[in-house]
Amino acid sequence: MASAPPSESPGSDTVEQQDTAAGENVDPSVKLAELRGQAGVVMTINQVQRDSGGFVTVQAEIKNGGDQPANPAQWAGSESVIVRENLSSVGGATLVDKVGKKRYYVLRDTDGRCLCTTKIRPLQPGDSTAVFMQFPAPPNTTTEVDFSVPTFATTSLKISG
């Protein structure tokens, strides 16, 4: 599923943001890393890709392996603009280039909307959802970064591409 373009609400001058989802060309059987979250929730990283446009995109699947519904609101982090514009998203994710000593946040548009999966519904036990997060790319010499999302463990990821 590619990100849907914004659409105008009937009879209004406002543009409503559509749900965004992970890309179609990701192989869910590829497991680059697994991050353990709270109450049995697990994020499996399927792809970390640098593109020619200067971005790094992380594709993953989040599965609720617990016995209670998982609330995605915490994954947006605590930054007020991200929380206000991207509630129930993975907008709180970061990449850290330890060698270059720089932290990269999920990209956002001029309205503060993240370039990431938004409008994630609470995950019932056994449910899963595909997610993506897009970041500015670190220098080409950086091939490994630390990746974190609020409530999940941090892991090191190798960047391909």
PDB file of C-alpha atoms in Angstrom:
ATOM      1  CA  MET A   1       0.000   0.000   0.000  1.00  0.00           C
ATOM      2  CA  ALA A   2       1.453   3.331  -0.973  1.00  0.00           C
ATOM      3  CA  SER A   3       0.632   6.502   0.873  1.00  0.00           C
ATOM      4  CA  ALA A   4      -2.719   7.883  -0.217  1.00  0.00           C
ATOM      5  CA  PRO A   5      -2.850  11.491  -1.389  1.00  0.00           C
ATOM      6  CA  PRO A   6      -4.792  14.017   0.687  1.00  0.00           C
ATOM      7  CA  SER A   7      -8.403  14.460  -0.321  1.00  0.00           C
ATOM      8  CA  GLU A   8     -10.792  17.324   0.141  1.00  0.00           C
ATOM      9  CA  SER A   9     -13.766  16.787   2.403  1.00  0.00           C
ATOM     10  CA  PRO A  10     -17.071  17.370   0.572  1.00  0.00           C
ATOM     11  CA  GLY A  11     -18.356  20.905   1.080  1.00  0.00           C
ATOM     12  CA  SER A  12     -15.214  22.121   2.810  1.00  0.00           C
ATOM     13  CA  ASP A  13     -12.071  24.018   1.975  1.00  0.00           C
ATOM     14  CA  THR A  14      -9.888  21.871   4.221  1.00  0.00           C
ATOM     15  CA  VAL A  15      -7.716  19.008   3.117  1.00  0.00           C
ATOM     16  CA  GLU A  16      -8.044  15.861   5.193  1.00  0.00           C
ATOM     17  CA  GLN A  17      -4.942  13.736   5.640  1.00  0.00           C
ATOM     18  CA  GLN A  18      -5.449  10.152   4.577  1.00  0.00           C
ATOM     19  CA  ASP A  19      -4.026   7.182   6.410  1.00  0.00           C
ATOM     20  CA  THR A  20      -0.489   6.281   5.384  1.00  0.00           C
ATOM     21  CA  ALA A  21       0.904   2.777   5.320  1.00  0.00           C
ATOM     22  CA  ALA A  22       4.042   0.822   4.593  1.00  0.00           C
ATOM     23  CA  GLY A  23       5.225   0.240   1.029  1.00  0.00           C
ATOM     24  CA  GLU A  24       4.207  -2.646  -1.183  1.00  0.00           C
ATOM     25  CA  ASN A  25       7.683  -3.888  -2.092  1.00  0.00           C
ATOM     26  CA  VAL A  26       8.695  -5.061   1.371  1.00  0.00           C
ATOM     27  CA  ASP A  27       9.192  -8.759   2.022  1.00  0.00           C
ATOM     28  CA  PRO A  28       7.619  -9.448   5.444  1.00  0.00           C
ATOM     29  CA  SER A  29       9.615 -12.677   5.763  1.00  0.00           C
ATOM     30  CA  VAL A  30      12.877 -10.650   5.975  1.00  0.00           C
ATOM     31  CA  LYS A  31      13.696 -10.008   9.638  1.00  0.00           C
ATOM     32  CA  LEU A  32      16.637  -7.630  10.084  1.00  0.00           C
ATOM     33  CA  ALA A  33      15.960  -6.947  13.761  1.00  0.00           C
ATOM     34  CA  GLU A  34      13.342  -7.478  16.424  1.00  0.00           C
ATOM     35  CA  LEU A  35      12.528  -4.877  19.076  1.00  0.00           C
ATOM     36  CA  ARG A  36      10.633  -5.873  22.194  1.00  0.00           C
ATOM     37  CA  GLY A  37       8.076  -3.397  23.470  1.00  0.00           C
ATOM     38  CA  GLN A  38       5.708  -3.320  26.412  1.00  0.00           C
ATOM     39  CA  ALA A  39       3.243  -6.093  27.252  1.00  0.00           C
ATOM     40  CA  GLY A  40       4.318  -8.521  24.514  1.00  0.00           C
ATOM     41  CA  VAL A  41       4.349  -6.059  21.594  1.00  0.00           C
ATOM     42  CA  VAL A  42       7.153  -6.765  19.089  1.00  0.00           C
ATOM     43  CA  MET A  43       8.411  -4.673  16.155  1.00  0.00           C
ATOM     44  CA  THR A  44      10.143  -6.630  13.384  1.00  0.00           C
ATOM     45  CA  ILE A  45      12.311  -4.550  11.042  1.00  0.00           C
ATOM     46  CA  ASN A  46      11.932  -5.777   7.448  1.00  0.00           C
ATOM     47  CA  GLN A  47      13.899  -3.151   5.487  1.00  0.00           C
ATOM     48  CA  VAL A  48      16.229  -0.185   6.059  1.00  0.00           C
ATOM     49  CA  GLN A  49      16.812   1.460   2.686  1.00  0.00           C
ATOM     50  CA  ARG A  50      18.787   4.547   1.653  1.00  0.00           C
ATOM     51  CA  ASP A  51      17.428   6.126  -1.541  1.00  0.00           C
ATOM     52  CA  SER A  52      18.928   8.542  -4.060  1.00  0.00           C
ATOM     53  CA  GLY A  53      16.721  11.382  -2.806  1.00  0.00           C
ATOM     54  CA  GLY A  54      18.640  11.611   0.467  1.00  0.00           C
ATOM     55  CA  PHE A  55      16.262   9.648   2.670  1.00  0.00           C
ATOM     56  CA  VAL A  56      16.361   6.474   4.743  1.00  0.00           C
ATOM     57  CA  THR A  57      13.118   4.532   5.016  1.00  0.00           C
ATOM     58  CA  VAL A  58      12.548   1.947   7.734  1.00  0.00           C
ATOM     59  CA  GLN A  59       9.815  -0.621   7.046  1.00  0.00           C
ATOM     60  CA  ALA A  60       8.558  -2.815   9.869  1.00  0.00           C
ATOM     61  CA  GLU A  61       5.703  -4.838  11.269  1.00  0.00           C
ATOM     62  CA  ILE A  62       4.324  -4.379  14.775  1.00  0.00           C
ATOM     63  CA  LYS A  63       2.602  -7.390  16.339  1.00  0.00           C
ATOM     64  CA  ASN A  64       0.718  -7.565  19.598  1.00  0.00           C
ATOM     65  CA  GLY A  65       1.828 -10.844  21.175  1.00  0.00           C
ATOM     66  CA  GLY A  66       0.317  -9.885  24.516  1.00  0.00           C
ATOM     67  CA  ASP A  67      -3.093 -10.542  25.988  1.00  0.00           C
ATOM     68  CA  GLN A  68      -4.302  -6.915  26.164  1.00  0.00           C
ATOM     69  CA  PRO A  69      -4.952  -4.354  23.384  1.00  0.00           C
ATOM     70  CA  ALA A  70      -1.845  -2.280  22.540  1.00  0.00           C
ATOM     71  CA  ASN A  71      -2.309   1.499  22.381  1.00  0.00           C
ATOM     72  CA  PRO A  72      -0.185   3.041  19.594  1.00  0.00           C
ATOM     73  CA  ALA A  73      -0.467   6.610  20.967  1.00  0.00           C
ATOM     74  CA  GLN A  74       2.811   6.265  22.919  1.00  0.00           C
ATOM     75  CA  TRP A  75       4.756   5.466  19.734  1.00  0.00           C
ATOM     76  CA  ALA A  76       4.296   9.060  18.540  1.00  0.00           C
ATOM     77  CA  GLY A  77       6.670  10.219  21.282  1.00  0.00           C
ATOM     78  CA  SER A  78       6.316  13.346  23.391  1.00  0.00           C
ATOM     79  CA  GLU A  79       7.204  16.185  20.993  1.00  0.00           C
ATOM     80  CA  SER A  80       4.123  18.433  20.968  1.00  0.00           C
ATOM     81  CA  VAL A  81       3.936  19.002  17.176  1.00  0.00           C
ATOM     82  CA  ILE A  82       4.294  15.289  16.404  1.00  0.00           C
ATOM     83  CA  VAL A  83       1.716  14.312  19.012  1.00  0.00           C
ATOM     84  CA  ARG A  84      -0.765  17.007  17.927  1.00  0.00           C
ATOM     85  CA  GLU A  85      -0.555  16.252  14.191  1.00  0.00           C
ATOM     86  CA  ASN A  86       0.256  12.518  14.281  1.00  0.00           C
ATOM     87  CA  LEU A  87      -1.498  10.865  17.186  1.00  0.00           C
ATOM     88  CA  SER A  88      -1.376   7.073  16.896  1.00  0.00           C
ATOM     89  CA  SER A  89       1.664   7.100  14.641  1.00  0.00           C
ATOM     90  CA  VAL A  90       5.289   5.964  14.812  1.00  0.00           C
ATOM     91  CA  GLY A  91       6.402   9.610  14.621  1.00  0.00           C
ATOM     92  CA  GLY A  92       8.516   9.302  17.767  1.00  0.00           C
ATOM     93  CA  ALA A  93      11.086   7.080  16.038  1.00  0.00           C
ATOM     94  CA  THR A  94      14.708   8.224  15.788  1.00  0.00           C
ATOM     95  CA  LEU A  95      17.943   7.131  14.138  1.00  0.00           C
ATOM     96  CA  VAL A  96      21.255   7.878  15.860  1.00  0.00           C
ATOM     97  CA  ASP A  97      24.540   8.031  13.982  1.00  0.00           C
ATOM     98  CA  LYS A  98      26.943   7.312  16.853  1.00  0.00           C
ATOM     99  CA  VAL A  99      30.054   7.929  14.738  1.00  0.00           C
ATOM    100  CA  GLY A 100      28.773  11.261  13.393  1.00  0.00           C
ATOM    101  CA  LYS A 101      27.188  12.060  16.777  1.00  0.00           C
ATOM    102  CA  LYS A 102      23.869  13.086  15.261  1.00  0.00           C
ATOM    103  CA  ARG A 103      20.231  12.147  15.916  1.00  0.00           C
ATOM    104  CA  TYR A 104      17.743  12.019  13.016  1.00  0.00           C
ATOM    105  CA  TYR A 105      14.013  12.463  13.565  1.00  0.00           C
ATOM    106  CA  VAL A 106      11.170  11.289  11.331  1.00  0.00           C
ATOM    107  CA  LEU A 107      10.689  13.773   8.496  1.00  0.00           C
ATOM    108  CA  ARG A 108       7.581  15.927   8.509  1.00  0.00           C
ATOM    109  CA  ASP A 109       5.824  18.273   6.138  1.00  0.00           C
ATOM    110  CA  THR A 110       5.250  22.001   6.694  1.00  0.00           C
ATOM    111  CA  ASP A 111       2.046  21.243   8.621  1.00  0.00           C
ATOM    112  CA  GLY A 112       3.932  19.009  11.074  1.00  0.00           C
ATOM    113  CA  ARG A 113       2.591  15.723   9.687  1.00  0.00           C
ATOM    114  CA  CYS A 114       5.180  12.970   9.830  1.00  0.00           C
ATOM    115  CA  LEU A 115       6.369  10.943   6.850  1.00  0.00           C
ATOM    116  CA  CYS A 116       5.419   7.786   8.661  1.00  0.00           C
ATOM    117  CA  THR A 117       2.468   5.512   9.252  1.00  0.00           C
ATOM    118  CA  THR A 118      -0.346   7.373  10.996  1.00  0.00           C
ATOM    119  CA  LYS A 119      -3.806   6.586  12.333  1.00  0.00           C
ATOM    120  CA  ILE A 120      -2.719   3.211  13.681  1.00  0.00           C
ATOM    121  CA  ARG A 121      -5.666   1.541  15.367  1.00  0.00           C
ATOM    122  CA  PRO A 122      -5.181  -0.141  18.761  1.00  0.00           C
ATOM    123  CA  LEU A 123      -3.775  -3.613  18.136  1.00  0.00           C
ATOM    124  CA  GLN A 124      -5.839  -6.407  19.594  1.00  0.00           C
ATOM    125  CA  PRO A 125      -3.987  -9.493  20.907  1.00  0.00           C
ATOM    126  CA  GLY A 126      -2.574 -11.395  17.908  1.00  0.00           C
ATOM    127  CA  ASP A 127      -3.060  -8.464  15.489  1.00  0.00           C
ATOM    128  CA  SER A 128      -0.243  -6.880  13.503  1.00  0.00           C
ATOM    129  CA  THR A 129       0.226  -3.856  11.262  1.00  0.00           C
ATOM    130  CA  ALA A 130       2.856  -2.771   8.727  1.00  0.00           C
ATOM    131  CA  VAL A 131       4.519   0.589   9.413  1.00  0.00           C
ATOM    132  CA  PHE A 132       7.108   2.849   7.811  1.00  0.00           C
ATOM    133  CA  MET A 133       9.196   5.818   8.937  1.00  0.00           C
ATOM    134  CA  GLN A 134      11.225   8.112   6.671  1.00  0.00           C
ATOM    135  CA  PHE A 135      14.288   9.995   7.915  1.00  0.00           C
ATOM    136  CA  PRO A 136      16.883  12.333   6.420  1.00  0.00           C
ATOM    137  CA  ALA A 137      19.803  10.133   5.361  1.00  0.00           C
ATOM    138  CA  PRO A 138      23.021  10.283   7.321  1.00  0.00           C
ATOM    139  CA  PRO A 139      26.231  10.663   5.264  1.00  0.00           C
ATOM    140  CA  ASN A 140      26.955   7.821   2.821  1.00  0.00           C
ATOM    141  CA  THR A 141      29.881   6.782   5.019  1.00  0.00           C
ATOM    142  CA  THR A 142      27.383   5.939   7.795  1.00  0.00           C
ATOM    143  CA  THR A 143      26.232   2.376   7.241  1.00  0.00           C
ATOM    144  CA  GLU A 144      24.890   1.566  10.721  1.00  0.00           C
ATOM    145  CA  VAL A 145      22.571   3.525  13.029  1.00  0.00           C
ATOM    146  CA  ASP A 146      20.788   2.965  16.315  1.00  0.00           C
ATOM    147  CA  PHE A 147      17.004   2.887  15.877  1.00  0.00           C
ATOM    148  CA  SER A 148      14.475   3.553  18.601  1.00  0.00           C
ATOM    149  CA  VAL A 149      10.742   4.029  18.996  1.00  0.00           C
ATOM    150  CA  PRO A 150       9.148   5.020  22.332  1.00  0.00           C
ATOM    151  CA  THR A 151       8.288   1.961  24.498  1.00  0.00           C
ATOM    152  CA  PHE A 152      10.517  -0.357  22.387  1.00  0.00           C
ATOM    153  CA  ALA A 153      14.109  -1.434  22.971  1.00  0.00           C
ATOM    154  CA  THR A 154      16.822   0.254  20.877  1.00  0.00           C
ATOM    155  CA  THR A 155      18.622  -1.771  18.203  1.00  0.00           C
ATOM    156  CA  SER A 156      21.414  -1.245  15.678  1.00  0.00           C
ATOM    157  CA  LEU A 157      20.435  -1.358  12.010  1.00  0.00           C
ATOM    158  CA  LYS A 158      22.558  -1.623   8.872  1.00  0.00           C
ATOM    159  CA  ILE A 159      21.466   0.725   6.072  1.00  0.00           C
ATOM    160  CA  SER A 160      21.219  -0.818   2.602  1.00  0.00           C
ATOM    161  CA  GLY A 161      21.283   1.024  -0.693  1.00  0.00           C
TER     162      GLY A 161
END
